[in-house]
Coordinates of C-alpha atoms in Angstrom, one line a residue:
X252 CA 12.7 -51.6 35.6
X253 CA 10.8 -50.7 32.8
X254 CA 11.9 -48.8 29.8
X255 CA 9.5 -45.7 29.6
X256 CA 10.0 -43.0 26.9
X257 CA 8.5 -39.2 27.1
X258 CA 6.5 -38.0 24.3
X259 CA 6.9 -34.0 24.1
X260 CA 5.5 -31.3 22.0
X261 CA 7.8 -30.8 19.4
X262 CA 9.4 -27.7 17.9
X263 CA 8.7 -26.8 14.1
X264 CA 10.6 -23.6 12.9
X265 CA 12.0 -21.0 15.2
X266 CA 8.8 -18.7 15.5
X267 CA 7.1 -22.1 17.0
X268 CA 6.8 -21.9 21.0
X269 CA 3.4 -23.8 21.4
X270 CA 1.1 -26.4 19.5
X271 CA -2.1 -27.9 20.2
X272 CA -2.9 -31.3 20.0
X273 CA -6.1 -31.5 17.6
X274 CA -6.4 -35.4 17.6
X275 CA -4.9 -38.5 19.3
X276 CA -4.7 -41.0 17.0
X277 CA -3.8 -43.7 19.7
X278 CA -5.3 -44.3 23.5
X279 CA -3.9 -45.4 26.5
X280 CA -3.4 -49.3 26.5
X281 CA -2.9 -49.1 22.3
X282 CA 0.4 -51.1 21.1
X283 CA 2.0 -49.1 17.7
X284 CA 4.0 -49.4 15.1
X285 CA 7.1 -47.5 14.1
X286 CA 5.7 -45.3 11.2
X287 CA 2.0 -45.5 12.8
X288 CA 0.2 -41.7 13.2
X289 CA 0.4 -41.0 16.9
X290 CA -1.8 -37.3 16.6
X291 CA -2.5 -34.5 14.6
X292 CA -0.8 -31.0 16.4
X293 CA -1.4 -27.8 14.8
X294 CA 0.7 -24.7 14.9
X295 CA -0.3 -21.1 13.6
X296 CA -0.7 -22.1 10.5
X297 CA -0.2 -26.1 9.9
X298 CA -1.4 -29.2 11.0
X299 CA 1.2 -31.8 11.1
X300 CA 1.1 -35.4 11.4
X301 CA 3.1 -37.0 14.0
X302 CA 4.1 -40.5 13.3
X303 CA 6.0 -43.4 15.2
X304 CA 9.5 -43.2 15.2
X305 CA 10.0 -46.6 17.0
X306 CA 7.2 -49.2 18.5
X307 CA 6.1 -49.4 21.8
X308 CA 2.8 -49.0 23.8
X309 CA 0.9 -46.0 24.9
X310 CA 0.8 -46.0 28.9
X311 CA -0.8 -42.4 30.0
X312 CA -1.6 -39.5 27.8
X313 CA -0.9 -36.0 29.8
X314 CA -2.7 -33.5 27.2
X315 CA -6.0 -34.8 25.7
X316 CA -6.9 -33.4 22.5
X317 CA -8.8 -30.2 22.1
X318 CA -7.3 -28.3 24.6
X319 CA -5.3 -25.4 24.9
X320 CA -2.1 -24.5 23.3
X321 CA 0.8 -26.5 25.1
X322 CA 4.5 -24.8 25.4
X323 CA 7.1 -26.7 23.0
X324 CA 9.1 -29.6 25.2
X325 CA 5.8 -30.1 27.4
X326 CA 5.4 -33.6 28.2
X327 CA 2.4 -34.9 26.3
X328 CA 2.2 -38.7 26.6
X329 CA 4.9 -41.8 28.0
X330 CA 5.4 -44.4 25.9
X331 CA 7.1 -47.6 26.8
X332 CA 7.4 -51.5 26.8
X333 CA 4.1 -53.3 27.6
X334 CA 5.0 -54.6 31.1
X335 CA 5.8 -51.1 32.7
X336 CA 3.3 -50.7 35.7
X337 CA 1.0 -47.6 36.7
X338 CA 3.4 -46.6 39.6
X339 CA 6.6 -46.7 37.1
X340 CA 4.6 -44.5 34.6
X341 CA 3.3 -42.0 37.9
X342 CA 6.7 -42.1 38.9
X343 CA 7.9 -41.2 35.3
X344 CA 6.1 -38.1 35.4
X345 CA 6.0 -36.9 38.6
X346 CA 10.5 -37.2 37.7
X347 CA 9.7 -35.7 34.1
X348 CA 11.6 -32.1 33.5
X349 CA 11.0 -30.5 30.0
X350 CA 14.7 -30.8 27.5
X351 CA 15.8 -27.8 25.9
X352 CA 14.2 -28.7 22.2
X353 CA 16.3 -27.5 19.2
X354 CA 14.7 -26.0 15.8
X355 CA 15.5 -29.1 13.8
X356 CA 14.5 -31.5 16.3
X357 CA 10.9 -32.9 14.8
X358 CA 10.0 -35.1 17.5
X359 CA 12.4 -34.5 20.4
X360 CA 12.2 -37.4 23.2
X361 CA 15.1 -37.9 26.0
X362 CA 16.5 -40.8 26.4
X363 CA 15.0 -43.8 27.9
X364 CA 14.9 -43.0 31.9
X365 CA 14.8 -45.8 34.6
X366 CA 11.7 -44.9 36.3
X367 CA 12.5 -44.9 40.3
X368 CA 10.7 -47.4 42.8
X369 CA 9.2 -44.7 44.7
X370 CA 5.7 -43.7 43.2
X371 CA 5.1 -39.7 42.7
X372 CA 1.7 -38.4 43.8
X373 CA -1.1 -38.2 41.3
X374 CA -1.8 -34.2 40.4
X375 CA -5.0 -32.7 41.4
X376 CA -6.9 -31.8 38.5
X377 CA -9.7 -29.0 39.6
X378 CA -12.9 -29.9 38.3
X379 CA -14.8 -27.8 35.6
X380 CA -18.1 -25.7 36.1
X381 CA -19.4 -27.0 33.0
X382 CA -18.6 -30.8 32.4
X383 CA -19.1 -31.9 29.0
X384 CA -17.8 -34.8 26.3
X385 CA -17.5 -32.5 23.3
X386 CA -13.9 -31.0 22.0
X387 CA -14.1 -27.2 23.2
X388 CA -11.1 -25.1 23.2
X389 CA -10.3 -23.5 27.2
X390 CA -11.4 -20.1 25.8
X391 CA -14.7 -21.5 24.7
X392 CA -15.0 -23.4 27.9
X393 CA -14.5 -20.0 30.2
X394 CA -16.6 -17.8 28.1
X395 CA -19.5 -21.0 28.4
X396 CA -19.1 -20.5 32.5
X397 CA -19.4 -16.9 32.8
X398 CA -22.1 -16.7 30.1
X399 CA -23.9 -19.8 32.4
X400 CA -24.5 -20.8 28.4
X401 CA -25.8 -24.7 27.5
X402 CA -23.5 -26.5 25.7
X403 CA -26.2 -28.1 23.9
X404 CA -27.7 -24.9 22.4
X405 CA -24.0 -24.2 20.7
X406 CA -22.6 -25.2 17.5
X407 CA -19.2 -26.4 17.0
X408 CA -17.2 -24.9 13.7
X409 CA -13.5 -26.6 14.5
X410 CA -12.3 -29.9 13.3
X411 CA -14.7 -32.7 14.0
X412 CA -17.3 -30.2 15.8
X413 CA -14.3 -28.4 18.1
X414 CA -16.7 -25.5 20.1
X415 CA -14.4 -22.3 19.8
X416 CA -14.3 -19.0 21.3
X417 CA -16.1 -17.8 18.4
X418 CA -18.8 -20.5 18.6
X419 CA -19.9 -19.8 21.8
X420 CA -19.9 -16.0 21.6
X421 CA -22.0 -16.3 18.4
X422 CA -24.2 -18.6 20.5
X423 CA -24.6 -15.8 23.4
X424 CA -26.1 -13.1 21.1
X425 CA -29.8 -12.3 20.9
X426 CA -31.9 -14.2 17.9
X427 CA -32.4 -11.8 15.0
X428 CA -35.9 -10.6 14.6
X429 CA -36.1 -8.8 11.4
X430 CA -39.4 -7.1 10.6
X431 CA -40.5 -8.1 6.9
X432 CA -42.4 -5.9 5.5
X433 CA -43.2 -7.9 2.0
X434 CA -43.8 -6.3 -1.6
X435 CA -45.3 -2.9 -2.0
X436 CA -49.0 -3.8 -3.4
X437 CA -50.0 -1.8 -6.1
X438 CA -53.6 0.1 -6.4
X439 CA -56.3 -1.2 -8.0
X440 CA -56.0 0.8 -12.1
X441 CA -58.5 3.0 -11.9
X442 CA -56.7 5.9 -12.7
X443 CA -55.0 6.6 -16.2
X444 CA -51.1 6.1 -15.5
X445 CA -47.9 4.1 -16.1
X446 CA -47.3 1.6 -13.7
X447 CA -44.2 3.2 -12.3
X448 CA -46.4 6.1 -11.4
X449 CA -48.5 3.8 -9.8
X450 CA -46.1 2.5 -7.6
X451 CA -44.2 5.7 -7.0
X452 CA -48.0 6.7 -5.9
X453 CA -48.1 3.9 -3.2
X454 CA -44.2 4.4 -1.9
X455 CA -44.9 8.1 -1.3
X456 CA -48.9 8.3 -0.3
X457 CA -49.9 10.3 -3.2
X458 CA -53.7 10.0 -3.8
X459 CA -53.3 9.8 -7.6
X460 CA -57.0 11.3 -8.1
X461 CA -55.4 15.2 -7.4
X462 CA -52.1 14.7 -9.9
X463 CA -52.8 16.1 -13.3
X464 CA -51.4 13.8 -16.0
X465 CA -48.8 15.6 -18.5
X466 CA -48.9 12.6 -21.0
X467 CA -50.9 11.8 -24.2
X468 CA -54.4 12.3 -23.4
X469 CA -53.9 13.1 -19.6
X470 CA -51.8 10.0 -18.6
X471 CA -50.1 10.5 -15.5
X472 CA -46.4 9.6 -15.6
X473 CA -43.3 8.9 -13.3
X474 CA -42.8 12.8 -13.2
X475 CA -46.3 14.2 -12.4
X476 CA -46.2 11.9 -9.1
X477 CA -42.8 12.9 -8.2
X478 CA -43.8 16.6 -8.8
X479 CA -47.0 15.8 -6.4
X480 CA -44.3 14.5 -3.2
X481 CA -44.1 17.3 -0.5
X482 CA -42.1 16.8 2.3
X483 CA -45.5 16.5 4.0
X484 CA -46.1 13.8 2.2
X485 CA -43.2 11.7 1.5
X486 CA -42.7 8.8 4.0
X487 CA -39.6 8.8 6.7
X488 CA -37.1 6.3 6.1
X489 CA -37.0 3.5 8.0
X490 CA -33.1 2.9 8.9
X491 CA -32.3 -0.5 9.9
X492 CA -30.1 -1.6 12.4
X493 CA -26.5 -1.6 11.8
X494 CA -24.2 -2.9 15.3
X495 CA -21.2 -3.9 14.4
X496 CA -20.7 -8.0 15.3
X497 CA -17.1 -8.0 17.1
X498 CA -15.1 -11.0 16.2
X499 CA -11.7 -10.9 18.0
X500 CA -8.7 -11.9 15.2
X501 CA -7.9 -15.4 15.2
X502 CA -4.0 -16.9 15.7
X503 CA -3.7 -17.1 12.2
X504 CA -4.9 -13.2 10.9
X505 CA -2.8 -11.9 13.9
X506 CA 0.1 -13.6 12.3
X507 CA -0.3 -12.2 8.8
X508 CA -1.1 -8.8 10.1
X509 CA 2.3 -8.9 12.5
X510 CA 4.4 -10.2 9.1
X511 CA 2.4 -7.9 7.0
X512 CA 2.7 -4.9 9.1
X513 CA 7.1 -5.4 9.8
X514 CA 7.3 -6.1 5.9
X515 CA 5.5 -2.9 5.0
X516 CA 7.3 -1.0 7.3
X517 CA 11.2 -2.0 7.4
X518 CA 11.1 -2.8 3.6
X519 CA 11.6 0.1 1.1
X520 CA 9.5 -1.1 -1.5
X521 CA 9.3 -0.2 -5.1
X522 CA 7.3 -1.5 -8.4
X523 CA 7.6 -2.4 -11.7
X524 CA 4.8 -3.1 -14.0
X525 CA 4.6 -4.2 -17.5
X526 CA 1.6 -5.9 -19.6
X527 CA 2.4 -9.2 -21.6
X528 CA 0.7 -10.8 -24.4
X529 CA -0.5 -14.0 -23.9
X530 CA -2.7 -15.8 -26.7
X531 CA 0.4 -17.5 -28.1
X532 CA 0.5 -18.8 -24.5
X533 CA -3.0 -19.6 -24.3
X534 CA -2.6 -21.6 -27.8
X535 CA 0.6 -23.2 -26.8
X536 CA -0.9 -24.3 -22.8
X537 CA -3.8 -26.2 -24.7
X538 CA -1.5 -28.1 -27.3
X539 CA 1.0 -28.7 -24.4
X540 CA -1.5 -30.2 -21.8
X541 CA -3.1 -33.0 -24.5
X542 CA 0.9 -34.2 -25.7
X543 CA 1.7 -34.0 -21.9
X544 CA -1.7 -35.4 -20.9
X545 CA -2.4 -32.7 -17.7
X546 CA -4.1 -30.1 -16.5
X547 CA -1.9 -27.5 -16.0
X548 CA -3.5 -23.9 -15.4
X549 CA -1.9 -20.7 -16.5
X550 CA -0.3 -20.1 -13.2
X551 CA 1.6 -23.5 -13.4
X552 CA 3.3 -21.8 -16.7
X553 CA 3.8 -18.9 -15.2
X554 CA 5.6 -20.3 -12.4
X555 CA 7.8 -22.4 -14.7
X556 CA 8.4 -19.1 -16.7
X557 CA 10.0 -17.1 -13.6
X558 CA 11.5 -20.0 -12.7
X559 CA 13.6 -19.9 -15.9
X560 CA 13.9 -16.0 -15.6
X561 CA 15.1 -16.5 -12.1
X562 CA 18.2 -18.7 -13.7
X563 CA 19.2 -16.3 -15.9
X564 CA 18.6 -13.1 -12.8
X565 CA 19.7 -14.8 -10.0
X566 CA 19.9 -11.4 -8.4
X567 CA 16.1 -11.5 -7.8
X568 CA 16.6 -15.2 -6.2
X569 CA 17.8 -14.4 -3.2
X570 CA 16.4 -13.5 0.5
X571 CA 17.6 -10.9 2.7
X572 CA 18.6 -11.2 6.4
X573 CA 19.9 -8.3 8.1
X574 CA 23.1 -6.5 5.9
X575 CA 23.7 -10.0 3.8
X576 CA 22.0 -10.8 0.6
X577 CA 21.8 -14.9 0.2
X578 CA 21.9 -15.3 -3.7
X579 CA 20.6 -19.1 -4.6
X580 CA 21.2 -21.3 -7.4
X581 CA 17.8 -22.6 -7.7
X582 CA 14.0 -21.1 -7.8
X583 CA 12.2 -21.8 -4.8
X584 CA 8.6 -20.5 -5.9
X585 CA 6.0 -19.7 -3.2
X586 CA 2.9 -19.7 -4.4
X587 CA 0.1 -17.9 -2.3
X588 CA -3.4 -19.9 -1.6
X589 CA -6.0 -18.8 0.4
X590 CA -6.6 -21.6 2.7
X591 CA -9.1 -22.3 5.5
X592 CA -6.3 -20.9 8.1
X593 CA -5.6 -17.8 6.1
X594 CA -2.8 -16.7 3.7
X595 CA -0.3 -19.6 3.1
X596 CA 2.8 -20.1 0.4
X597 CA 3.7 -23.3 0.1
X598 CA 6.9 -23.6 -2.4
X599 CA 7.2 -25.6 -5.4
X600 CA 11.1 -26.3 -4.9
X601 CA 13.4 -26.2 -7.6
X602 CA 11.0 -25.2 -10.0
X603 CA 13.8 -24.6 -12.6
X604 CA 14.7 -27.9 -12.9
X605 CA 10.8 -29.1 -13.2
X606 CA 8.7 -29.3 -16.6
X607 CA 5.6 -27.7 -16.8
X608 CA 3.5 -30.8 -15.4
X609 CA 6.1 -31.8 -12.5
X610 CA 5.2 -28.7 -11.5
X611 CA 1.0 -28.7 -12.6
X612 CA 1.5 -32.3 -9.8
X613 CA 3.8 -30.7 -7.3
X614 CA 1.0 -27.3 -7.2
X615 CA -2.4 -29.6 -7.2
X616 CA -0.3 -31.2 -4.6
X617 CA 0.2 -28.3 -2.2
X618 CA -3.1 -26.6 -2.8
X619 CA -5.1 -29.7 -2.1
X620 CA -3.4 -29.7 1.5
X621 CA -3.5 -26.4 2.1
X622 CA -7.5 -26.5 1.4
X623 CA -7.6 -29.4 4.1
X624 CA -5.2 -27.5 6.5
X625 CA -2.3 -30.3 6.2
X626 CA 0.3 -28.2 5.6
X627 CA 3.3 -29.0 7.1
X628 CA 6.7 -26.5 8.3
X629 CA 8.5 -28.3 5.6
X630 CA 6.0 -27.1 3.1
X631 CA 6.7 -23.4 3.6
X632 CA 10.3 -23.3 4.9
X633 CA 12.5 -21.0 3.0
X634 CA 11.2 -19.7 -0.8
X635 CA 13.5 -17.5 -2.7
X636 CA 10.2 -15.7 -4.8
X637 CA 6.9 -15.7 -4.3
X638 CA 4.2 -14.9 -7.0
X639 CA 0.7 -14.5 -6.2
X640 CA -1.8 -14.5 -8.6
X641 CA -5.3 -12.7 -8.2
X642 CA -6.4 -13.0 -11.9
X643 CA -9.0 -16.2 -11.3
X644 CA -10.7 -13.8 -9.1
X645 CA -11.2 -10.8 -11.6
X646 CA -8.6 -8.5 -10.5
X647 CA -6.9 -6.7 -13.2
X648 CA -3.9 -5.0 -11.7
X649 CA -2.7 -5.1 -8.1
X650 CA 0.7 -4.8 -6.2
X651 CA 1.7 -7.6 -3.6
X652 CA 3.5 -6.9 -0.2
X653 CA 7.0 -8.8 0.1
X654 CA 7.2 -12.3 2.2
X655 CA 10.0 -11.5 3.9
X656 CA 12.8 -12.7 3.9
X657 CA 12.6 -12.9 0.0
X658 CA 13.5 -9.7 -2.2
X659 CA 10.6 -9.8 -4.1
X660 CA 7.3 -11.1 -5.1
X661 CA 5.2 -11.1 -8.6
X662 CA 1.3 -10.2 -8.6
X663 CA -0.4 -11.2 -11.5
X664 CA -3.7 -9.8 -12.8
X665 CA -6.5 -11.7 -15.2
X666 CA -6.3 -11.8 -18.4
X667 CA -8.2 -9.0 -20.1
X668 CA -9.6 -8.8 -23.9
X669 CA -8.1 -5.6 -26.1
X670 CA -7.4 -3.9 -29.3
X671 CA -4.0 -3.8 -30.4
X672 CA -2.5 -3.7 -33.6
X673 CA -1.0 -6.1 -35.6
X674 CA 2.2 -6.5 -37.2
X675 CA 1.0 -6.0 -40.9
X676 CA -0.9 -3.0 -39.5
X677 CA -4.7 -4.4 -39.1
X678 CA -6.5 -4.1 -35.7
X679 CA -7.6 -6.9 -33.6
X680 CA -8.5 -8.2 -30.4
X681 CA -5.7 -9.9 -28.2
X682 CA -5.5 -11.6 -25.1
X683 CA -3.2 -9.0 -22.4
X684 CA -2.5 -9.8 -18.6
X685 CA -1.0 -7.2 -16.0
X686 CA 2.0 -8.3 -14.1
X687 CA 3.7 -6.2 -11.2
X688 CA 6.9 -6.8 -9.4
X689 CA 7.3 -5.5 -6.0
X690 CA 10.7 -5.6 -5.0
X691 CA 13.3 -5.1 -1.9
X692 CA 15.5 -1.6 -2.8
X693 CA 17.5 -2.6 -0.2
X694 CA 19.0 -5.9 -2.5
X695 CA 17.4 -5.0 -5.9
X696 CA 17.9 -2.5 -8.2
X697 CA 15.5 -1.1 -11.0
X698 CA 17.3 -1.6 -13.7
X699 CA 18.3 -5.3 -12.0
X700 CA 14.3 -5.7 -11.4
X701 CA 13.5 -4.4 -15.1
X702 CA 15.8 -6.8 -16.9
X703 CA 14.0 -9.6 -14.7
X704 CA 10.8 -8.4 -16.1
X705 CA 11.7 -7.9 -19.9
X706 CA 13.3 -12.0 -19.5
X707 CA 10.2 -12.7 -18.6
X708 CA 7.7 -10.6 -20.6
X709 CA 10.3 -12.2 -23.5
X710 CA 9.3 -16.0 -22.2
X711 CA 5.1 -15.6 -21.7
X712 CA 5.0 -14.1 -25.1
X713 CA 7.4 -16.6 -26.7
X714 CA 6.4 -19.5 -24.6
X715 CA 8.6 -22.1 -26.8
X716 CA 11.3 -21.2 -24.3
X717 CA 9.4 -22.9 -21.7
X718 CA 10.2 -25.9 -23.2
X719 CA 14.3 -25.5 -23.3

């Protein structure tokens, strides 16, 4: 008998109930290695890498990749020693029954099953109206049939040219066919006036021979021709067409909307908001980064400063579940980074007990894997503070919604030039940036929240701290 081994989706988190495969790294007949990747499954919101926890060889893969979304525990491959035979393998998973898979279990197999003499019978698989070798997603597929749409005519957008549901809707609409009109052409000088007036002249259809010029020696100006425009004469607008394009939400903005929507609803929130100045920061960041030899951006010091400020407050570190307030010893910062997938916080962990360029790698780090979609459950597991910072963009001031379960979360605005007056009385220009804490009334406070704020007003404005 032939030691076979079920390979199942696993279970990520406790919101995970289904994962898609996006790519097999392995075929049927391929011998790996423990610590080889097996295939890439994405969830809502990361794409995880699922490698070899042991080596065997790959004898039938259930769920090829691109499909749909597959329940957590479904049986997506059989692994097992190289001498098992087809009818041990059809036997195996005709005898397969999905475990029970626990939160913590990252690649949950059952223990190796003795697969039965007696061959099962090979499933019917119904074919397709539309047979084709590129990835498309079931959706896609469907909305392909009932459109009777050519595959070939459509685009694919996903990972390695995946057709979507959104592809192949886009690829069902009519071609645009704008009407260009091209520049207004201007008539030939022969009459004395400014050129505006001439082309005001030609926009409305006024002959400019019957407008008496008001100007210096009878020139005819922007104001005689607009005085000549009836409503006889002036031309009808041409309105353009403006039909909405209906794109459905994707799994990802459904998410943050749900989490958005429950956090502004159940949590009372309130805000505190403060300006700091920063050009001893700005001086300090460019001295640091040559001793230190990085690159570490503004945010990476402000991080490192509410890390500190979170030591010294630990009643702003802390989450909130239900009537219990978990207070934590260290800073778990989530950072937010708009990613390919939508709105993600990975967390730099422990960023208390990290200098300035542990955390510039840790953030590089994180951001470079959000960008490519690799982020993993690990990755954005817990946080105790989240700060998200909007000032690269050109936003001044804002005020951030609250990642539950965390008490509260720090937006941060750019950094704006101002007048302000100096300590020996002169004027000059200085470097300010708004900050704004949103915070849990529930768990926190406003003095609690205010004396957070002043800590760290007190370290971006006296960044030597930063350093302690």
């Amino acid at each position: 008998m032939a030691n076979l081994r079920a390979f199942t989706m696993p279970k990520w988190g406790i919101e995970m109930t289904q994962g898609t495969i996006a790519e097999w790294m392995v075929a049927e007949g391929d011998a790996f290695k423990r610590g080889q990747t097996l295939c890439l499954i994405e969830t809502d919101k990361i794409t995880n890498e699922v490698d070899a926890e042991f080596a065997a060889v790959v004898h039938r893969v259930i769920i090829a990749a691109g499909g749909g979304a597959e329940a957590v525990g479904t049986l997506l491959a059989v692994f097992g020693d190289a001498d098992a035979s087809a009818a041990e393998v059809d036997a195996f998973v005709g005898n397969f029954k999905a475990a029970n898979v626990s939160v913590a279990a990252k690649k949950a197999e059952p223990a190796p099953v003795a697969a039965p003499s007696v061959p099962a019978p090979t499933p019917v698989v119904t074919a397709k109206k539309i047979e084709t070798n590129r990835p498309i997603s079931p959706e896609a597929l469907k909305l392909a049939e009932e459109l009777a749409l050519d595959l070939a005519d459509v685009t694919g957008t996903g990972r390695n040219g995946r057709i979507s549901y959104q592809d192949v809707q886009q690829a069902s609409l009519p071609a645009a066919s704008p009407v260009l009109q091209g520049v207004a052409a201007l008539p030939a000088n022969t009459h004395y006036a400014s050129p505006l007036a001439h082309r005001l002249a030609t926009l409305h259809g006024v002959d400019l021979g019957r407008v008496k010029g008001t100007g210096p020696r009878g020139r005819i100006s922007k104001a005689d021709v607009l005085g000549a425009v009836t409503k006889s004469t002036a031309a009808p607008p041409v309105l353009a067409d403006n039909t909405p394009q209906i794109v459905p939400m994707d799994k990802i903005r459904k998410v943050v909307a749900r989490r958005l929507t429950e956090a502004k609803q159940t949590i009372p929130h309130f805000y505190l908001r403060t300006t700091v100045a920063v050009d001893d920061l700005l001086a300090l960041r460019k001295t640091a980064n040559m001793v230190l030899g990085v690159k570490a951006s503004i945010n990476d010091y402000l991080i490192r400063a509410v890390a500190v400020a979170l030591a010294k407050h630990r009643d702003v570190n802390i989450q909130v579940h239900g009537d219990a307030i978990h207070h934590f010893p260290h800073a778990d910062i989530s950072v937010a980074v708009a990613s390919p997938k939508g709105l993600v916080t990975p967390i730099v962990r422990h960023a208390d007990l990290l200098r300035v360029d542990q955390i510039a790698a840790t953030t590089s780090a994180l951001i470079a894997k959000a960008q490519a979609g690799k982020l993993n459950y690990a990755d954005m597991d817990g946080g105790t503070f989240s700060i998200s910072n909007l000032g690269m963009l050109g936003i001044e001031q804002f005020d951030a919604i609250i990642n539950p379960p965390q008490g509260a979360i720090l937006a941060v605005g750019s950094i704006t030039r101002v007048m302000a007056e100096r300590a020996n009385g002169d004027v000059a220009f200085a470097s300010r940036m708004a900050l704004s804490l949103s915070c849990d009334h529930r768990a926190i406070d406003g003095a609690t929240g205010a004396q957070f704020m002043a800590t760290l007003k007190g370290l971006i404005e006296s960044p030597e701290g930063l350093f302690g």
